[in-house]
Coordinates of C-alpha atoms in Angstrom, one line a residue:
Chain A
X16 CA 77.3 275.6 226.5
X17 CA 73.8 275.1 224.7
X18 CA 71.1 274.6 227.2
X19 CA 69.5 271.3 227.5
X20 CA 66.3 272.2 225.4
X21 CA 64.9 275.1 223.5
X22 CA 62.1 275.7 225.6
X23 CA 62.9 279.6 226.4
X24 CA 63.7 279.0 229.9
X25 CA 67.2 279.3 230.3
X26 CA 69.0 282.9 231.6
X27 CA 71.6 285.1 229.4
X28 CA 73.5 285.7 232.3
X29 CA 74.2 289.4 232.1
X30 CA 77.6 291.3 232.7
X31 CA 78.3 295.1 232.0
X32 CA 78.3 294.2 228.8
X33 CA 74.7 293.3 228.3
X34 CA 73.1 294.7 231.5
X35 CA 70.5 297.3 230.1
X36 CA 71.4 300.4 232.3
X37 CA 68.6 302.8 231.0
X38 CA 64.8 302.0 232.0
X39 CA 66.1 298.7 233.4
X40 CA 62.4 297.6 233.9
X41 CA 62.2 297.1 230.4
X42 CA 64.5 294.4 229.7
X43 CA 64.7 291.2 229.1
X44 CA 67.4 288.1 229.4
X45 CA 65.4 285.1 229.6
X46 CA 66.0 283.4 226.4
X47 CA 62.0 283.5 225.6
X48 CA 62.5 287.0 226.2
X49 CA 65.0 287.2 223.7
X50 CA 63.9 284.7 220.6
X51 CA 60.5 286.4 220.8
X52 CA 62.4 289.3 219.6
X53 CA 65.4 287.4 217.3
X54 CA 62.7 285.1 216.0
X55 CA 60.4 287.8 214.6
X56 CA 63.0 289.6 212.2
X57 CA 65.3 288.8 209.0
X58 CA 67.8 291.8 208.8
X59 CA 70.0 292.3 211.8
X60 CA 73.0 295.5 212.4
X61 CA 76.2 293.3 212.8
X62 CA 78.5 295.8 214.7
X63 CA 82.2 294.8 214.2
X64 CA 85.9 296.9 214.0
X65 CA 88.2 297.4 211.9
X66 CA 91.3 299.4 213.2
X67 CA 89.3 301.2 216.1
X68 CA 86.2 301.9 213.2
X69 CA 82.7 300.8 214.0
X70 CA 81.6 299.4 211.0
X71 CA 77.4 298.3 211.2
X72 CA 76.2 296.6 208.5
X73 CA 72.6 295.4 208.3
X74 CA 72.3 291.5 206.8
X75 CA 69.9 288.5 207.0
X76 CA 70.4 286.4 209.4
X77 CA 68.5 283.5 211.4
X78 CA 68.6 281.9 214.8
X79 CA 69.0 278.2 216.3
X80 CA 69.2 277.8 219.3
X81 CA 72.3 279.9 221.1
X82 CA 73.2 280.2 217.7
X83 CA 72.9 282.9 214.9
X84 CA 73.9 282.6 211.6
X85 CA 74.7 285.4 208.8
X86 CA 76.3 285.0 205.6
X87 CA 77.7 287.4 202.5
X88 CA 79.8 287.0 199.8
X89 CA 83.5 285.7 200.6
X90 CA 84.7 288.5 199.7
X91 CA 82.8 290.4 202.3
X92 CA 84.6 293.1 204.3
X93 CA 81.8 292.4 207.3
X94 CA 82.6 288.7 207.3
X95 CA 86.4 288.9 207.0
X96 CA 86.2 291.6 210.3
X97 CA 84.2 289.1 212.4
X98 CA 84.7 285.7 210.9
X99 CA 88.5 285.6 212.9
X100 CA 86.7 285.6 216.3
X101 CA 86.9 289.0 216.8
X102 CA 84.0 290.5 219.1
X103 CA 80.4 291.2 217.5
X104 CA 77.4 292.9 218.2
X105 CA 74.2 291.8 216.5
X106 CA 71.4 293.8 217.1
X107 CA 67.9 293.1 215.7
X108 CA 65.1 296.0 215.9
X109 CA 61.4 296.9 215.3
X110 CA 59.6 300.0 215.3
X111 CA 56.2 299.9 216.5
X112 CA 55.0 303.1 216.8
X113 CA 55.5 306.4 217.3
X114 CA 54.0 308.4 220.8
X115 CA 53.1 311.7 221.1
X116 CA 51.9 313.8 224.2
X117 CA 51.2 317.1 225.5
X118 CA 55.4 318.1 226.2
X119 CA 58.5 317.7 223.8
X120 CA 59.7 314.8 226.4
X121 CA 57.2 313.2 226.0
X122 CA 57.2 312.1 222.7
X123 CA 58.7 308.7 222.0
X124 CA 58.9 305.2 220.1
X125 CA 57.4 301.9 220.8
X126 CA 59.8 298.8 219.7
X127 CA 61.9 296.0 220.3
X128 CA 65.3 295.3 220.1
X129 CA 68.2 292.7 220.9
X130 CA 71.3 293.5 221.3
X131 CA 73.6 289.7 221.3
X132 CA 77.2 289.4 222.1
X133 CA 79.5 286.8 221.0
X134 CA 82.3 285.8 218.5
X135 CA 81.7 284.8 215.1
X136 CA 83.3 281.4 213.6
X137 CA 83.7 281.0 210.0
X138 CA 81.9 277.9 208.7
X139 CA 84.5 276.0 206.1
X140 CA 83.3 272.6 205.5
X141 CA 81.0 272.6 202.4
X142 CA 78.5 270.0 203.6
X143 CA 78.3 272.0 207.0
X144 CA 77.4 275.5 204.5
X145 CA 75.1 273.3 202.7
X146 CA 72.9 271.7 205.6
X147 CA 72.8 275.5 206.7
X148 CA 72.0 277.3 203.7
X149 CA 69.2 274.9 203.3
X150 CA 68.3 275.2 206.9
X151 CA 67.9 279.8 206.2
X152 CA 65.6 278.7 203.4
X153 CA 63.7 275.9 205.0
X154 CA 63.6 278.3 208.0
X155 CA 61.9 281.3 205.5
X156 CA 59.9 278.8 203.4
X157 CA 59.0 275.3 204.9
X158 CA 59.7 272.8 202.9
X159 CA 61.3 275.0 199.7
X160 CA 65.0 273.3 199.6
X161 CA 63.2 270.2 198.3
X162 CA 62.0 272.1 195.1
X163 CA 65.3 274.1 194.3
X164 CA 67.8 273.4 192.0
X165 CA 70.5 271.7 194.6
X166 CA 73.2 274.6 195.4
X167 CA 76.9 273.6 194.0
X168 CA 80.0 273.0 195.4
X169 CA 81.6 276.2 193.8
X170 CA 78.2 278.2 194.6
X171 CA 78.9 277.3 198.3
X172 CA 82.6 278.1 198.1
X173 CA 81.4 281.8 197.2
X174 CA 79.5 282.2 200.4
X175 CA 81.5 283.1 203.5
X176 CA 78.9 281.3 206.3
X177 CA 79.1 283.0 210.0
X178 CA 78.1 281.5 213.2
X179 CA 78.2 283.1 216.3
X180 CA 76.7 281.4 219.8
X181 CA 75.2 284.2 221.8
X182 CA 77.5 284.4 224.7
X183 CA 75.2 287.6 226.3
X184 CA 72.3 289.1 225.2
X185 CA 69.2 291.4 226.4
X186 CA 66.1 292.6 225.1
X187 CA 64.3 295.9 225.4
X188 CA 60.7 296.3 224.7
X189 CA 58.9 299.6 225.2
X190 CA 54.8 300.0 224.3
X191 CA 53.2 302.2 226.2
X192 CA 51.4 305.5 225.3
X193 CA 51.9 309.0 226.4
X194 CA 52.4 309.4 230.0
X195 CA 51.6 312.9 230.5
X196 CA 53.7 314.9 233.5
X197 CA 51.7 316.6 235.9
X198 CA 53.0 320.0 234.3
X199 CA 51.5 318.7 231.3
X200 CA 48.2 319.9 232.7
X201 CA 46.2 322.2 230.5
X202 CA 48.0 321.8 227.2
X203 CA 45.8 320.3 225.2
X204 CA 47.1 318.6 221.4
X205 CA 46.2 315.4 220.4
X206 CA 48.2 312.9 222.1
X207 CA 48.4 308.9 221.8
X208 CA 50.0 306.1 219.5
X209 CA 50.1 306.1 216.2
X210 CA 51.1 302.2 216.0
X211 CA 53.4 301.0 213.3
X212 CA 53.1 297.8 211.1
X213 CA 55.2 295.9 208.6
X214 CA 52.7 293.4 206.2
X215 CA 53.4 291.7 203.0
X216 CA 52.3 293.1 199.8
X217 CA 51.1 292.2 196.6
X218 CA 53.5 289.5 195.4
X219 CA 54.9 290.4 192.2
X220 CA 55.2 286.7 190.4
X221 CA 58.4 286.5 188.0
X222 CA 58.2 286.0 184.0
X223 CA 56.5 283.1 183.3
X224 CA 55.2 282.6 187.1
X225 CA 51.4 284.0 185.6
X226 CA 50.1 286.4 188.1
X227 CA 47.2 283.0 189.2
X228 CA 49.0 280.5 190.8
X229 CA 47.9 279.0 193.7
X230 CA 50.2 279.7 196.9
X231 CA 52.8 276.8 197.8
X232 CA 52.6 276.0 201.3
X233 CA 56.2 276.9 201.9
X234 CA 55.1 280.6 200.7
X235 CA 51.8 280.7 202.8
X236 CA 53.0 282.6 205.3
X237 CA 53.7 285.6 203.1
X238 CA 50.4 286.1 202.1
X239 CA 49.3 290.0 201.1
X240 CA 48.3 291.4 204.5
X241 CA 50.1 289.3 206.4
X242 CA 52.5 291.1 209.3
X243 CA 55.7 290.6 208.7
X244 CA 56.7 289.9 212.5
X245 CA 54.0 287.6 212.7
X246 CA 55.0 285.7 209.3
X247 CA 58.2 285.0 210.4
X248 CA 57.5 284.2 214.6
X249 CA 55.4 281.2 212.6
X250 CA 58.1 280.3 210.1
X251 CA 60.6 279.5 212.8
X252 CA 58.5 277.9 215.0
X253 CA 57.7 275.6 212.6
X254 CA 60.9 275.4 211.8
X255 CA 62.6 274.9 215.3
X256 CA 59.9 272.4 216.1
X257 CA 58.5 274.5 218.8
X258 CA 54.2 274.8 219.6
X259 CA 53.1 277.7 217.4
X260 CA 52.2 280.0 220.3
X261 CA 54.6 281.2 222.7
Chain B
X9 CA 82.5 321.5 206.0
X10 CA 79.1 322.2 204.7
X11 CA 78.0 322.3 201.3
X12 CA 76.7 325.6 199.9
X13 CA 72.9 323.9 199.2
X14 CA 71.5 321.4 200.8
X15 CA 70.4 320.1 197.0
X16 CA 71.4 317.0 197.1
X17 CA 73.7 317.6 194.6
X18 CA 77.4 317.4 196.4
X19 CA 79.2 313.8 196.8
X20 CA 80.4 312.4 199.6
X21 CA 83.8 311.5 198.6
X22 CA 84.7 307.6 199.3
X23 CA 87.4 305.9 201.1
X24 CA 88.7 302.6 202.2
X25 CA 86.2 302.8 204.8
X26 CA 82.9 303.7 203.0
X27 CA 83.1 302.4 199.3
X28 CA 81.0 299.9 198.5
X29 CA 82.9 296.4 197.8
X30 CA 80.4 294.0 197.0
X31 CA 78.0 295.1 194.1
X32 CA 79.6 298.8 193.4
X33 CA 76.6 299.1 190.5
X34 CA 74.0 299.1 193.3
X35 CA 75.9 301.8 195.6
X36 CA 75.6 305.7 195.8
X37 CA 77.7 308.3 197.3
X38 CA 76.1 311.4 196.2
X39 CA 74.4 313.4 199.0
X40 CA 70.5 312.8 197.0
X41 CA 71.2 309.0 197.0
X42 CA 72.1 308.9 200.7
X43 CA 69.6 311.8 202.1
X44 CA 66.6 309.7 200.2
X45 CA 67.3 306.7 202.6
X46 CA 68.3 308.7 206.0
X47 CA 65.4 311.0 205.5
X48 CA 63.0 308.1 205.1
X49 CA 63.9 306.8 208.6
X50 CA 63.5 308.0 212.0
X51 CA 65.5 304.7 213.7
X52 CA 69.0 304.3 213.4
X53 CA 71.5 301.7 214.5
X54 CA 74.3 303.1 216.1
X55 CA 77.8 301.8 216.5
X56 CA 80.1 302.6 219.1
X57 CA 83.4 300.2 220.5
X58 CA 84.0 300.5 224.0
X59 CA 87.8 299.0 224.7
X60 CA 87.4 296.6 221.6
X61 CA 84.2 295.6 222.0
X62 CA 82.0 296.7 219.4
X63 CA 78.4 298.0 220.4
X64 CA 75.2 298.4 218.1
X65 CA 72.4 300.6 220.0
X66 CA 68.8 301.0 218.5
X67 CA 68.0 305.1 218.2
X68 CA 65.7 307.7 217.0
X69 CA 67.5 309.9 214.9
X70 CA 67.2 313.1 212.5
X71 CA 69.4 314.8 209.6
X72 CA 69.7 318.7 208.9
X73 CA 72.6 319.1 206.0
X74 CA 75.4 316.6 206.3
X75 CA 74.6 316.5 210.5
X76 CA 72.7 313.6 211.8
X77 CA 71.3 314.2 215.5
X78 CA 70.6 311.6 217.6
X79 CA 70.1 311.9 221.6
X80 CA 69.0 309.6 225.0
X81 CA 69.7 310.2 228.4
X82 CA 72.4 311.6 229.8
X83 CA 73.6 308.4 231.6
X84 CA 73.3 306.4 228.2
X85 CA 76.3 304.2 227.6
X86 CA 76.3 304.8 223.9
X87 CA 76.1 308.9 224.6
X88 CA 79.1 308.1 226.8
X89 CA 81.0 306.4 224.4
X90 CA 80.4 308.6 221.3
X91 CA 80.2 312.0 222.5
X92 CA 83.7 312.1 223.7
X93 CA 84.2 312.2 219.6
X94 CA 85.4 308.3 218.8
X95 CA 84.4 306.6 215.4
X96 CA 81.4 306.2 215.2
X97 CA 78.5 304.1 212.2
X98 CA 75.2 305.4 211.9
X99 CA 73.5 302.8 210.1
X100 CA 69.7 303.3 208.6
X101 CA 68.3 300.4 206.9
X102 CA 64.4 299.1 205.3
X103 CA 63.4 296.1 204.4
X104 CA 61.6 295.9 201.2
X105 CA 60.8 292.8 199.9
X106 CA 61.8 289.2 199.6
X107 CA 63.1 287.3 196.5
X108 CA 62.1 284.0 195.9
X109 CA 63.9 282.1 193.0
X110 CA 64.4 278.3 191.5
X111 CA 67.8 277.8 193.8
X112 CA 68.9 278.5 196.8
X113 CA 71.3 280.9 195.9
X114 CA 69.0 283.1 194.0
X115 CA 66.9 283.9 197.2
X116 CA 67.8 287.1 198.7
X117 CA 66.3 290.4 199.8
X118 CA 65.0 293.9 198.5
X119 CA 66.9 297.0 200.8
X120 CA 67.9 300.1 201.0
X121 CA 70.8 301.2 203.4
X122 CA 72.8 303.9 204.2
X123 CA 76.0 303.3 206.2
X124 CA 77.5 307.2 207.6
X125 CA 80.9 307.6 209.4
X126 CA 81.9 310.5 211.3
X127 CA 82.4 311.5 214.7
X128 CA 80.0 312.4 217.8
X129 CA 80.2 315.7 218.8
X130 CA 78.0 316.5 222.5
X131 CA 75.9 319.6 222.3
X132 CA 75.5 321.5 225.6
X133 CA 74.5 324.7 225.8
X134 CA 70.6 324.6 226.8
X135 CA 70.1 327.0 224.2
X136 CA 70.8 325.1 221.7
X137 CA 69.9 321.7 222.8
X138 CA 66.2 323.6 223.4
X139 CA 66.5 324.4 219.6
X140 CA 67.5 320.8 218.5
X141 CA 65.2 319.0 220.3
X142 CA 61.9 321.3 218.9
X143 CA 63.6 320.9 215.4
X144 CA 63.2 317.0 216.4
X145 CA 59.7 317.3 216.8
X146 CA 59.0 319.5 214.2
X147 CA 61.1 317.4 211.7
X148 CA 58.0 315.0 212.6
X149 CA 55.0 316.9 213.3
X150 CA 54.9 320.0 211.2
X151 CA 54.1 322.9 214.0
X152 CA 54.0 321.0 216.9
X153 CA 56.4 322.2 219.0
X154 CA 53.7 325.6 219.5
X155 CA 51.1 323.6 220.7
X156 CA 53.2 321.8 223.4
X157 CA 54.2 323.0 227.2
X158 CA 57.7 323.7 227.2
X159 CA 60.3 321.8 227.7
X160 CA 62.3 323.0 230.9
X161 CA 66.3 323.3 231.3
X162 CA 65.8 320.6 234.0
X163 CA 64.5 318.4 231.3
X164 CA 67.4 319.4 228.6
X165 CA 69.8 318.7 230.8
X166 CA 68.9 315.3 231.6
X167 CA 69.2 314.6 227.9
X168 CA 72.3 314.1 226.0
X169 CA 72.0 315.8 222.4
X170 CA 74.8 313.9 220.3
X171 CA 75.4 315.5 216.8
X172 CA 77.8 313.6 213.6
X173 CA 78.8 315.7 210.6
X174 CA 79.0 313.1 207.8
X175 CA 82.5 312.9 206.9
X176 CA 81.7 309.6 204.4
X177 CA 78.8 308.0 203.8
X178 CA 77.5 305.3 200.9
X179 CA 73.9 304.5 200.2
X180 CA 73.0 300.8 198.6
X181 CA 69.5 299.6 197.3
X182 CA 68.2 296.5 195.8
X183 CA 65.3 296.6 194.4
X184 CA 65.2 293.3 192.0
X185 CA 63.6 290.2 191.1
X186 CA 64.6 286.4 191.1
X187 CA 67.5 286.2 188.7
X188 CA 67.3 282.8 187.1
X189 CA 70.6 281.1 186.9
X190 CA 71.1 279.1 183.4
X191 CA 71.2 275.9 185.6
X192 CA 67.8 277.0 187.1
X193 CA 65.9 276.2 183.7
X194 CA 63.9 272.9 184.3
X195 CA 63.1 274.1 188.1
X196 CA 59.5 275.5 188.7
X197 CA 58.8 276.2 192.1
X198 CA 56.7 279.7 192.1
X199 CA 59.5 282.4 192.2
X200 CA 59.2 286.3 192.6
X201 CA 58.9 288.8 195.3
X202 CA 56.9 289.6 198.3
X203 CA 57.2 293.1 198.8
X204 CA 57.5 294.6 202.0
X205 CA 55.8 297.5 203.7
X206 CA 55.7 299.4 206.5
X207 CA 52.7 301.5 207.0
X208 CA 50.8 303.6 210.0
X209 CA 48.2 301.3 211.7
X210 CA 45.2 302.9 213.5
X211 CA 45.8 306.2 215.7
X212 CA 45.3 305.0 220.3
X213 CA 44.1 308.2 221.7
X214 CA 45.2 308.7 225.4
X215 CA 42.7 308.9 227.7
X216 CA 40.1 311.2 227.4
X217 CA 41.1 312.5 224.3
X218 CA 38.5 310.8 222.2
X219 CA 38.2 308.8 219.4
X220 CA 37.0 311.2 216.9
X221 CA 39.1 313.8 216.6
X222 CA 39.6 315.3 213.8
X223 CA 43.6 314.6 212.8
X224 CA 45.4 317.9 213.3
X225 CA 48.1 318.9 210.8
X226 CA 50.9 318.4 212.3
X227 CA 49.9 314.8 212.5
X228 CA 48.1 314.4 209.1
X229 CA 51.1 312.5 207.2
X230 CA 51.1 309.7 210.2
X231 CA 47.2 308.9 208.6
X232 CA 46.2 305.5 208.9
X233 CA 47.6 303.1 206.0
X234 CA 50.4 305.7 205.2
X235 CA 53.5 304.2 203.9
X236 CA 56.1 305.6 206.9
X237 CA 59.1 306.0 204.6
X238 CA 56.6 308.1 202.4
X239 CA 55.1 310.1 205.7
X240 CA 58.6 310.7 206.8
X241 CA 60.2 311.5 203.7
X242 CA 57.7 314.3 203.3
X243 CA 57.8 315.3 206.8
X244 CA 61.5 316.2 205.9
X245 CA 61.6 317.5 203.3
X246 CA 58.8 320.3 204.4
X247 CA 60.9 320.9 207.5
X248 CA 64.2 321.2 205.4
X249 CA 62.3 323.6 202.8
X250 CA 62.9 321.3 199.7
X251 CA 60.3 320.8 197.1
X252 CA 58.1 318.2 197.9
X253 CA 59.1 315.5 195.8
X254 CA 63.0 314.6 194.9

């Protein structure tokens, strides 16, 4: 069911599942639409059940093609809930800012979100995990599987590997400023954005690392400064062999 | 339900459903250890199953005691769903940093996450939704709800206020470095962390409000180059009348 190439264009066909009902003009289901938004983060809300209990727990992930991947420890409860093909939600979310205006409804956050549908598929074979475990590292950090100690057979047989092909999925973006209401007339605060960034820090090097040393190109991304969303956009673009602007 | 103080100092008592199975020595029940992480937040992700299907929705979100508030318009699927009082996960997570080690395995990430269980209760008497939503914007902007034009019942009743006593809730952080495996020794790729950080960019006036404003203080935490967990953390904890440091 994977489209023919990765180029963005193809539709997530949207049912009552997906369709955004609120603010409709904000959403998204082109598949550009909704990497932008996938490709930008690392921690995504897995929503699963258990018994009739929502359960959302928040866990790296990263995307190719239809295809997401998560993993955890075997042992997971997350991964034993959705790994048996029961239905997932994976939702992936920024805050950008916050908005404030002249009346108590106006007031609001900027972001972006994706919410994806599908069922999860536990990944068994050990040279499959390998490949993909490599592949979230390589994804992170070009190039860095090449200077690791090679993973193990018994280290992969610890790791309980999801995939799950997007069968729906939608995006919402919101980033506007304060539209005042015409009863908003004469009140007077401050209003506007305060915008809202995630960068790298100052890397903290481990024992031994001395505080010096030049930055690896598989680390350049994650330079002090650098934003976050930005960082990883690059990294997977790089990584998915797509031009590095959308 | 409530406890006598809002001190931090009651527990949350776990279950099947809340206790933390992977890495117990990084998870906290007591109400400190899970307040520190929701009141550092203002988005939440919100789960909700609708005939099976599990749903995770993106929202802005506030705590008073052991409630969380959380609201969107009236026609919102997710108020649908929840406010009838079904299951429901509010989960609030950061992302603080990567971890960069000498194999694959090693690589992970710095969080801090609070998963909390309950059920959706939703509020309708105007009265008290006109309360709630001020206390919202107060939570945030210390005073502001004086300075703003009114919010009218027509507004109120076109949102839907949701409140969720806690009935269990856990709270896990990492906040490590590269553990080097004995096998790593030999390996040198630069290991460590990046830290993450999410921070206030520069203020966008509306129009006509002018660049140069002095910041007013019900707007002085969200300064620019604020750390937002810090700005929000203190936010709280003047609106909930607790000293101003844990």
């Amino acid at each position: 069911m994977s489209p023919p190439a990765d180029d963005g264009s193809a539709v997530f066909t949207p049912t009552e599942r997906s369709r955004v009902r609120r603010r409709p003009q904000r959403a998204r289901y082109d598949e550009q639409g909704v990497y932008e938004v996938l490709d930008a983060g690392v921690m995504a809300h897995v929503g699963y059940v258990i018994d009739g209990q929502p359960f959302v727990t928040p866990t790296a992930y990263w995307r190719e093609g239809r295809t997401l991947y998560w993993h955890g420890a075997a042992a997971s409860r997350m991964l034993a809930a959705v790994a048996g093909g029961a239905p997932a939600c994976v939702t992936v979310s920024f805050l950008d800012g916050f908005i404030v205006g002249r009346s108590g409804i106006v007031h609001s956050l900027n972001y972006r979100s994706v919410m994806a549908f599908g069922r999860a598929r536990l990944v068994t074979a050990l040279a499959e995990k390998r490949v993909a475990m490599d592949a979230f590292i390589d994804r992170l950090y070009a190039g860095r599987p090449l200077k690791l100690r090679p993973t193990t057979d018994m280290e992969l047989t610890a790791i309980a590997l999801v995939e799950m092909e997007i069968e729906e999925a939608s995006a919402k973006v919101k980033d506007s400023g304060p539209t005042d209401l015409p009863t908003d007339a004469g009140w007077a605060p401050w209003s506007g954005v305060f915008p809202v960034e995630t960068r790298i820090g100052a890397a903290r090097p481990a024992e031994g690392m001395g505080a010096g040393g030049p930055p690896t190109p598989d680390l350049a991304p994650y330079a002090e400064g650098a934003r976050l969303d930005e960082a990883l956009s690059t990294a997977s673009r790089r990584y998915l062999g797509l031009p590095s602007s959308a």
